[in-house]
Amino acid sequence: MSLTRRTILRSGGLATVALLAGCTSGGSGSTDEPTSEEPTDEPTSESPTTEAPTTDSPPGGNGTGTDDPSGGTRPAGTGGPGIIVAQTDDDTDLPVSHAVEVTKEAATEEYPPQLRVTLTNESDETVQVGEGRAVVFAYVTSDSDQLTLLPADGDYPAEAGCWRLTEGIAVTEEYRILTIEAGESVTQLLDVYGTPNGDGCLPVGEHRFETSYTVARGEDGLSGGDGGEEGSWGFSVLLE
């Protein structure tokens, strides 16, 4: 992860558990046998007011694509289902807020659908948030157990065009902590894959993702032993 705008990813002071969790868990593990290694992609710190995500998006509609469920136009040559964000939870009373958007709206032979999750510190002081991957929905699986979100640009065992995993993904169960300064954000690009035990490639229909996290105020909140406040947030996507 690149350290920008002084946002720091920490695991300091907290134990690292030398266990592996399958990718088809809701962020905590499953009985799938993991066989591939965890990628090194990490959330990056960006300002939501200056971010220009055009490099993450496929070309827009130009009259040669097909209509998508959100009323836009899919890029020509896309063969898989289109994805839209169907629902998001309300913000909590905690000092951080979530947002999610579509950055690649349909599966192609080159890439699966893609989302971007942004976590913003809405308070006027530094906060620490854990667990650092789950809070930005990395390795989180849908309630339907049909889809999983993996950090973008990883090398995962899946057939191009289908984007259904053929094996579980090994994820270390260390507890990571994000330190976010006042008004700052971290973002994570997430590719959408079908799970190994899923129904077909990328199953159409609505799928909900939800994650739990802990927030503590101060630069050494969680790493200093503060138990923090617990929260949860989620959203639903529609594949059609």
PDB file of N, CA and C in Angstrom, residues 68-107:
ATOM      1  N   ASP A  68     -28.143  -1.276 -20.085  1.00  0.00           N
ATOM      2  CA  ASP A  68     -27.921  -1.984 -18.833  1.00  0.00           C
ATOM      3  C   ASP A  68     -29.059  -1.684 -17.884  1.00  0.00           C
ATOM      4  N   PRO A  69     -29.144  -2.417 -16.733  1.00  0.00           N
ATOM      5  CA  PRO A  69     -30.291  -2.255 -15.828  1.00  0.00           C
ATOM      6  C   PRO A  69     -30.384  -0.876 -15.225  1.00  0.00           C
ATOM      7  N   SER A  70     -29.297  -0.096 -15.177  1.00  0.00           N
ATOM      8  CA  SER A  70     -29.335   1.220 -14.555  1.00  0.00           C
ATOM      9  C   SER A  70     -29.753   2.295 -15.526  1.00  0.00           C
ATOM     10  N   GLY A  71     -30.085   1.944 -16.780  1.00  0.00           N
ATOM     11  CA  GLY A  71     -30.535   2.925 -17.743  1.00  0.00           C
ATOM     12  C   GLY A  71     -29.418   3.457 -18.610  1.00  0.00           C
ATOM     13  N   GLY A  72     -28.191   3.032 -18.411  1.00  0.00           N
ATOM     14  CA  GLY A  72     -27.075   3.483 -19.214  1.00  0.00           C
ATOM     15  C   GLY A  72     -26.822   2.534 -20.361  1.00  0.00           C
ATOM     16  N   THR A  73     -25.612   2.541 -20.859  1.00  0.00           N
ATOM     17  CA  THR A  73     -25.242   1.660 -21.957  1.00  0.00           C
ATOM     18  C   THR A  73     -23.993   0.900 -21.600  1.00  0.00           C
ATOM     19  N   ARG A  74     -24.024  -0.411 -21.720  1.00  0.00           N
ATOM     20  CA  ARG A  74     -22.839  -1.212 -21.469  1.00  0.00           C
ATOM     21  C   ARG A  74     -21.856  -1.037 -22.611  1.00  0.00           C
ATOM     22  N   PRO A  75     -20.565  -1.086 -22.319  1.00  0.00           N
ATOM     23  CA  PRO A  75     -19.579  -1.011 -23.389  1.00  0.00           C
ATOM     24  C   PRO A  75     -19.753  -2.162 -24.376  1.00  0.00           C
ATOM     25  N   ALA A  76     -19.515  -1.870 -25.667  1.00  0.00           N
ATOM     26  CA  ALA A  76     -19.601  -2.927 -26.669  1.00  0.00           C
ATOM     27  C   ALA A  76     -18.607  -4.032 -26.345  1.00  0.00           C
ATOM     28  N   GLY A  77     -19.012  -5.276 -26.560  1.00  0.00           N
ATOM     29  CA  GLY A  77     -18.108  -6.398 -26.338  1.00  0.00           C
ATOM     30  C   GLY A  77     -18.227  -7.016 -24.967  1.00  0.00           C
ATOM     31  N   THR A  78     -19.066  -6.447 -24.090  1.00  0.00           N
ATOM     32  CA  THR A  78     -19.233  -7.060 -22.778  1.00  0.00           C
ATOM     33  C   THR A  78     -20.157  -8.255 -22.910  1.00  0.00           C
ATOM     34  N   GLY A  79     -19.772  -9.366 -22.296  1.00  0.00           N
ATOM     35  CA  GLY A  79     -20.554 -10.571 -22.448  1.00  0.00           C
ATOM     36  C   GLY A  79     -21.240 -11.020 -21.180  1.00  0.00           C
ATOM     37  N   GLY A  80     -20.782 -10.541 -20.030  1.00  0.00           N
ATOM     38  CA  GLY A  80     -21.329 -10.994 -18.768  1.00  0.00           C
ATOM     39  C   GLY A  80     -22.444 -10.098 -18.277  1.00  0.00           C
ATOM     40  N   PRO A  81     -22.997 -10.431 -17.111  1.00  0.00           N
ATOM     41  CA  PRO A  81     -24.083  -9.615 -16.576  1.00  0.00           C
ATOM     42  C   PRO A  81     -23.589  -8.239 -16.155  1.00  0.00           C
ATOM     43  N   GLY A  82     -24.495  -7.261 -16.248  1.00  0.00           N
ATOM     44  CA  GLY A  82     -24.196  -5.927 -15.744  1.00  0.00           C
ATOM     45  C   GLY A  82     -24.474  -5.850 -14.258  1.00  0.00           C
ATOM     46  N   ILE A  83     -23.808  -4.925 -13.557  1.00  0.00           N
ATOM     47  CA  ILE A  83     -23.961  -4.794 -12.113  1.00  0.00           C
ATOM     48  C   ILE A  83     -24.346  -3.360 -11.757  1.00  0.00           C
ATOM     49  N   ILE A  84     -25.268  -3.206 -10.837  1.00  0.00           N
ATOM     50  CA  ILE A  84     -25.602  -1.907 -10.271  1.00  0.00           C
ATOM     51  C   ILE A  84     -25.673  -2.049  -8.753  1.00  0.00           C
ATOM     52  N   VAL A  85     -25.480  -0.938  -8.050  1.00  0.00           N
ATOM     53  CA  VAL A  85     -25.681  -0.914  -6.606  1.00  0.00           C
ATOM     54  C   VAL A  85     -27.169  -0.695  -6.369  1.00  0.00           C
ATOM     55  N   ALA A  86     -27.832  -1.690  -5.800  1.00  0.00           N
ATOM     56  CA  ALA A  86     -29.283  -1.653  -5.648  1.00  0.00           C
ATOM     57  C   ALA A  86     -29.721  -0.978  -4.358  1.00  0.00           C
ATOM     58  N   GLN A  87     -28.883  -1.077  -3.297  1.00  0.00           N
ATOM     59  CA  GLN A  87     -29.291  -0.535  -1.995  1.00  0.00           C
ATOM     60  C   GLN A  87     -28.059  -0.366  -1.124  1.00  0.00           C
ATOM     61  N   THR A  88     -28.044   0.684  -0.317  1.00  0.00           N
ATOM     62  CA  THR A  88     -26.992   0.884   0.676  1.00  0.00           C
ATOM     63  C   THR A  88     -27.626   1.187   2.031  1.00  0.00           C
ATOM     64  N   ASP A  89     -26.981   0.748   3.099  1.00  0.00           N
ATOM     65  CA  ASP A  89     -27.480   1.029   4.439  1.00  0.00           C
ATOM     66  C   ASP A  89     -27.299   2.504   4.768  1.00  0.00           C
ATOM     67  N   ASP A  90     -28.067   2.979   5.729  1.00  0.00           N
ATOM     68  CA  ASP A  90     -27.886   4.336   6.235  1.00  0.00           C
ATOM     69  C   ASP A  90     -26.575   4.416   7.007  1.00  0.00           C
ATOM     70  N   ASP A  91     -26.029   5.635   7.103  1.00  0.00           N
ATOM     71  CA  ASP A  91     -24.822   5.831   7.898  1.00  0.00           C
ATOM     72  C   ASP A  91     -25.111   5.556   9.366  1.00  0.00           C
ATOM     73  N   THR A  92     -24.085   5.096  10.077  1.00  0.00           N
ATOM     74  CA  THR A  92     -24.211   4.852  11.511  1.00  0.00           C
ATOM     75  C   THR A  92     -23.910   6.136  12.277  1.00  0.00           C
ATOM     76  N   ASP A  93     -23.960   6.060  13.605  1.00  0.00           N
ATOM     77  CA  ASP A  93     -23.607   7.198  14.449  1.00  0.00           C
ATOM     78  C   ASP A  93     -22.111   7.254  14.737  1.00  0.00           C
ATOM     79  N   LEU A  94     -21.354   6.333  14.175  1.00  0.00           N
ATOM     80  CA  LEU A  94     -19.912   6.301  14.389  1.00  0.00           C
ATOM     81  C   LEU A  94     -19.226   7.371  13.539  1.00  0.00           C
ATOM     82  N   PRO A  95     -17.964   7.702  13.831  1.00  0.00           N
ATOM     83  CA  PRO A  95     -17.303   8.808  13.128  1.00  0.00           C
ATOM     84  C   PRO A  95     -16.844   8.494  11.713  1.00  0.00           C
ATOM     85  N   VAL A  96     -17.116   7.301  11.190  1.00  0.00           N
ATOM     86  CA  VAL A  96     -16.736   6.975   9.813  1.00  0.00           C
ATOM     87  C   VAL A  96     -17.984   6.653   8.997  1.00  0.00           C
ATOM     88  N   SER A  97     -17.888   6.907   7.693  1.00  0.00           N
ATOM     89  CA  SER A  97     -19.000   6.604   6.801  1.00  0.00           C
ATOM     90  C   SER A  97     -18.489   5.826   5.594  1.00  0.00           C
ATOM     91  N   HIS A  98     -19.366   5.027   5.003  1.00  0.00           N
ATOM     92  CA  HIS A  98     -19.043   4.219   3.836  1.00  0.00           C
ATOM     93  C   HIS A  98     -19.741   4.758   2.595  1.00  0.00           C
ATOM     94  N   ALA A  99     -19.157   4.457   1.446  1.00  0.00           N
ATOM     95  CA  ALA A  99     -19.806   4.683   0.158  1.00  0.00           C
ATOM     96  C   ALA A  99     -19.328   3.593  -0.792  1.00  0.00           C
ATOM     97  N   VAL A 100     -20.180   3.240  -1.765  1.00  0.00           N
ATOM     98  CA  VAL A 100     -19.813   2.224  -2.748  1.00  0.00           C
ATOM     99  C   VAL A 100     -20.306   2.680  -4.114  1.00  0.00           C
ATOM    100  N   GLU A 101     -19.514   2.420  -5.153  1.00  0.00           N
ATOM    101  CA  GLU A 101     -19.895   2.774  -6.508  1.00  0.00           C
ATOM    102  C   GLU A 101     -19.372   1.715  -7.472  1.00  0.00           C
ATOM    103  N   VAL A 102     -19.999   1.650  -8.640  1.00  0.00           N
ATOM    104  CA  VAL A 102     -19.576   0.736  -9.689  1.00  0.00           C
ATOM    105  C   VAL A 102     -18.502   1.413 -10.530  1.00  0.00           C
ATOM    106  N   THR A 103     -17.381   0.722 -10.765  1.00  0.00           N
ATOM    107  CA  THR A 103     -16.325   1.258 -11.616  1.00  0.00           C
ATOM    108  C   THR A 103     -16.170   0.484 -12.924  1.00  0.00           C
ATOM    109  N   LYS A 104     -16.568  -0.785 -12.947  1.00  0.00           N
ATOM    110  CA  LYS A 104     -16.645  -1.569 -14.184  1.00  0.00           C
ATOM    111  C   LYS A 104     -17.988  -2.275 -14.157  1.00  0.00           C
ATOM    112  N   GLU A 105     -18.865  -1.874 -15.062  1.00  0.00           N
ATOM    113  CA  GLU A 105     -20.273  -2.215 -14.900  1.00  0.00           C
ATOM    114  C   GLU A 105     -20.693  -3.555 -15.471  1.00  0.00           C
ATOM    115  N   ALA A 106     -19.810  -4.240 -16.189  1.00  0.00           N
ATOM    116  CA  ALA A 106     -20.186  -5.544 -16.745  1.00  0.00           C
ATOM    117  C   ALA A 106     -18.946  -6.406 -16.934  1.00  0.00           C
ATOM    118  N   ALA A 107     -19.138  -7.698 -16.840  1.00  0.00           N
ATOM    119  CA  ALA A 107     -18.026  -8.631 -17.044  1.00  0.00           C
ATOM    120  C   ALA A 107     -17.670  -8.714 -18.526  1.00  0.00           C
TER     121      ALA A 107
END
